[in-house]
Every structure is written in structure tokens, then in C-alpha cells.
Short mmCIF file of C-alpha atoms in Angstrom, two decimals:
data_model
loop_
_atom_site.label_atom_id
_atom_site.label_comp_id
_atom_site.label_asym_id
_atom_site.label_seq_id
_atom_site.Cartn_x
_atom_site.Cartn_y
_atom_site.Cartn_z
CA UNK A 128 139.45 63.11 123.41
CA UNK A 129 138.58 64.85 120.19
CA UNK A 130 135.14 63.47 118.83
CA UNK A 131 135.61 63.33 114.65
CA UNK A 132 132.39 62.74 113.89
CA UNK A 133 130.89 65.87 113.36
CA UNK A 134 134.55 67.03 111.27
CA UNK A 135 134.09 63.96 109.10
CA UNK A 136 130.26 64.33 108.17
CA UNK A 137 131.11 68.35 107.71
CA UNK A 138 133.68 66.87 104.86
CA UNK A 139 131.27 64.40 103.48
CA UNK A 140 129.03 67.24 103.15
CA UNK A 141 131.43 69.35 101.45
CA UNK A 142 132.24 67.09 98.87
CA UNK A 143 127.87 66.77 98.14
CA UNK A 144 128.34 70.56 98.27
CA UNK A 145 131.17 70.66 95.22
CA UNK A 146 129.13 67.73 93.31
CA UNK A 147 126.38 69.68 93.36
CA UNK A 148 127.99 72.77 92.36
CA UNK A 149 129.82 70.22 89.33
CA UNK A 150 125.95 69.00 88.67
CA UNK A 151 124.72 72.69 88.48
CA UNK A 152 127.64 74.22 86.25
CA UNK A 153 127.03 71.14 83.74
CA UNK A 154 123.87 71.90 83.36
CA UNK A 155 124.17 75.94 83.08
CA UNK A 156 126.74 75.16 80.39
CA UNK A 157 124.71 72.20 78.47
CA UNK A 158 121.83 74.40 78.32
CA UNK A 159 123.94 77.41 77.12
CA UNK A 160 125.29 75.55 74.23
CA UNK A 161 122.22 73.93 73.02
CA UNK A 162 119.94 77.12 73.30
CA UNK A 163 122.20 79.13 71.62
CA UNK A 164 123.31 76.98 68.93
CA UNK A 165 120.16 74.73 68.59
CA UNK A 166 117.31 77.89 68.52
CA UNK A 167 120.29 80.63 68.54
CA UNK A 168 118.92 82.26 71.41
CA UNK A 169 121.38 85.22 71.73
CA UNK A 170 124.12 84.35 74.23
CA UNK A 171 122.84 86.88 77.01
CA UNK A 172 119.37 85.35 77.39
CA UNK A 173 120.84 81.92 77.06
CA UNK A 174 123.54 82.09 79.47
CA UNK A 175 120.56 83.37 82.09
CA UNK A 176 118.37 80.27 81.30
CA UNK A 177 121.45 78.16 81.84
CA UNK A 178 122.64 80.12 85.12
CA UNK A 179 118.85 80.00 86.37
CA UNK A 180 118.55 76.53 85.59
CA UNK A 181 121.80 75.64 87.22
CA UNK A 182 120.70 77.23 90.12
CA UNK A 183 117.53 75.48 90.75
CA UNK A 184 119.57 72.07 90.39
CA UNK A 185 121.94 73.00 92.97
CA UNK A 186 119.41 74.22 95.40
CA UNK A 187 117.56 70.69 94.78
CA UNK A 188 120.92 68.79 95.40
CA UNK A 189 121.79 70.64 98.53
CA UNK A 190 118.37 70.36 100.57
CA UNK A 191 117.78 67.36 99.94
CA UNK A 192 121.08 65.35 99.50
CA UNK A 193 123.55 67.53 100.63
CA UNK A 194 122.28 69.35 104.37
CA UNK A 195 119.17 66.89 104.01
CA UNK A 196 117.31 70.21 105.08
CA UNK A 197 114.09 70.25 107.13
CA UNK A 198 113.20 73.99 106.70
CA UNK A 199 110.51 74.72 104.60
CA UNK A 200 111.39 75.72 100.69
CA UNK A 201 110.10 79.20 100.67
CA UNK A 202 112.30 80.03 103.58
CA UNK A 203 115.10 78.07 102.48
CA UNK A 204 115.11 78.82 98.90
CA UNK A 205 114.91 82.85 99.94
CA UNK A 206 117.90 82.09 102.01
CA UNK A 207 120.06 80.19 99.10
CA UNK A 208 119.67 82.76 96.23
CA UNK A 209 120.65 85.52 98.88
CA UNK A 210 123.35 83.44 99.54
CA UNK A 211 124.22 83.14 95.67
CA UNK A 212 123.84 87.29 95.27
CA UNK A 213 126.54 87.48 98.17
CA UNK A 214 128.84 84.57 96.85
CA UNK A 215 128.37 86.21 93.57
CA UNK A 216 129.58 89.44 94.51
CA UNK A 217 132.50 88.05 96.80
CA UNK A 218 133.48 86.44 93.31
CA UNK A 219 133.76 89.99 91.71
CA UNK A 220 135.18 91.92 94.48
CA UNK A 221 138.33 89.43 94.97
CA UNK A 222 139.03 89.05 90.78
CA UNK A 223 138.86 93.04 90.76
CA UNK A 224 141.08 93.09 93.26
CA UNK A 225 143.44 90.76 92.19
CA UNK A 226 143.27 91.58 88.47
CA UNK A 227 143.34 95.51 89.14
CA UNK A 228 145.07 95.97 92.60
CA UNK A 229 147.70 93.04 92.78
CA UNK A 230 148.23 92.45 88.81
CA UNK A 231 147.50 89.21 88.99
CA UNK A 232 146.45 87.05 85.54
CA UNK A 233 143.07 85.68 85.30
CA UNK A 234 143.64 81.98 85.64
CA UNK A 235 145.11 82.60 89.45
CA UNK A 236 142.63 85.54 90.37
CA UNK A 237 139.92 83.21 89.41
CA UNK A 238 141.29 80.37 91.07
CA UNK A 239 141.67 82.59 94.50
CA UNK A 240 138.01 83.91 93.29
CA UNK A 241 136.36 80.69 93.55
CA UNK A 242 137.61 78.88 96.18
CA UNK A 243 136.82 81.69 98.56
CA UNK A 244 133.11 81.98 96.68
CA UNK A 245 132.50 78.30 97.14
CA UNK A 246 134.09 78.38 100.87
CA UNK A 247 132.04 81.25 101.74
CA UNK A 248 128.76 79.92 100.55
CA UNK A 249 129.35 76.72 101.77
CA UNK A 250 129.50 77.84 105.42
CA UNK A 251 126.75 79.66 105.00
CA UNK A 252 124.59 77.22 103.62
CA UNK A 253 125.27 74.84 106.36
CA UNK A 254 124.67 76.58 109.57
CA UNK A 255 121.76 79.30 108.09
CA UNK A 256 120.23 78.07 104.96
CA UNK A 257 119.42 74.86 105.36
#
């Protein structure tokens, strides 16, 4: 017979995976908005701060709550923001291709962009990185 278990924790860990991700974009966003507007950091430097900071949250939320990771944080930190340059650049190579290649508009090419990006790093965050 077909054992669930390990299917059904692999979806409860997805779903810590996308509230993290949710938990990481808020706070890239938040601290966008109010470094910009509150001490009008240009949008560039702000943006970074936010991304940076968004980052660190969802690496937090994903070794301990998420994978509930045992591997130390040098290696496993070294392994997530690899992981984010890769996921990063999957994002870019499938919205070029759909915006330039297949004409698609930006809403759907994003869409497509995304899901494979969050897909993509999810798998790889759960068997290597943590």
C-alpha cells in the first residue's frame, strides 16, 4: 500500500515554504516603502535593503520552521543564497523567454516565472540546503 506520510508532511512543508516566502516579500516591500519615503533613500539602495532583509527572514523561517534544519548556518546559509542566485536567474531566463520568444504579456510570463522559481527552489531547499 502507498504510505502518505512522507507526501503529506512534503505539502505541509510547502505551504511553511510559500508563508515564508509571503513573510519575506512583506517585509522587502515594508522596508522599501518606509526607507524611501520616510529618509528618501533612493529607490535602488532601498529596494536592496528590503530584498536583503527579506532574505534573511526567509532563510530564518525555513531552517528553523519550515525543514527544521540541523546543518550548521554557515553551511546552510551558503547553500540558500546560492539557491536564491539560481532561482533568481531561472526567474529571468523564463520572463525573457516568454516576453521576447513566445509574446507573451507580463502578468502570465510572470505568473509562469514564479511558480517555476518558487518550485525550483523549493526542491532544492529540501533535499540539499537544509
Amino acid at each position: 500500500m502507498f504510505d502518505r506520510k512522507p507526501l503529506a508532511q512534503m505539502a505541509v512543508q510547502m505551504v511553511k515554504y510559500l508563508g515564508a516566502s509571503v513573510a519575506g516579500t512583506l517585509v522587502h516591500y515594508s522596508l522599501l516603502i518606509v526607507l524611501a519615503r520616510s529618509i528618501a533613500l533612493k529607490p535602488l539602495w532601498a529596494s536592496t535593503s528590503g530584498a536583503i532583509a527579506g532574505a534573511l527572514v526567509i532563510y530564518v523561517l525555513n531552517y528553523f520552521l519550515t525543514f527544521q534544519s540541523t546543518r550548521g548556518h554557515i553551511d546552510a546559509s551558503s547553500r540558500f543564497f546560492l539557491v536564491a542566485g539560481i532561482c533568481t536567474a531561472v526567474n529571468g531566463w523564463i520572463l525573457n523567454t516568454a516576453l521576447t520568444q513566445m509574446n507573451w504579456s507580463l502578468a502570465p510570463a510572470q505568473l509562469l516565472a514564479t511558480v517555476v522559481q518558487f518550485s525550483v527552489g523549493f526542491s532544492i531547499h529540501r533535499v540539499w540546503t537544509f
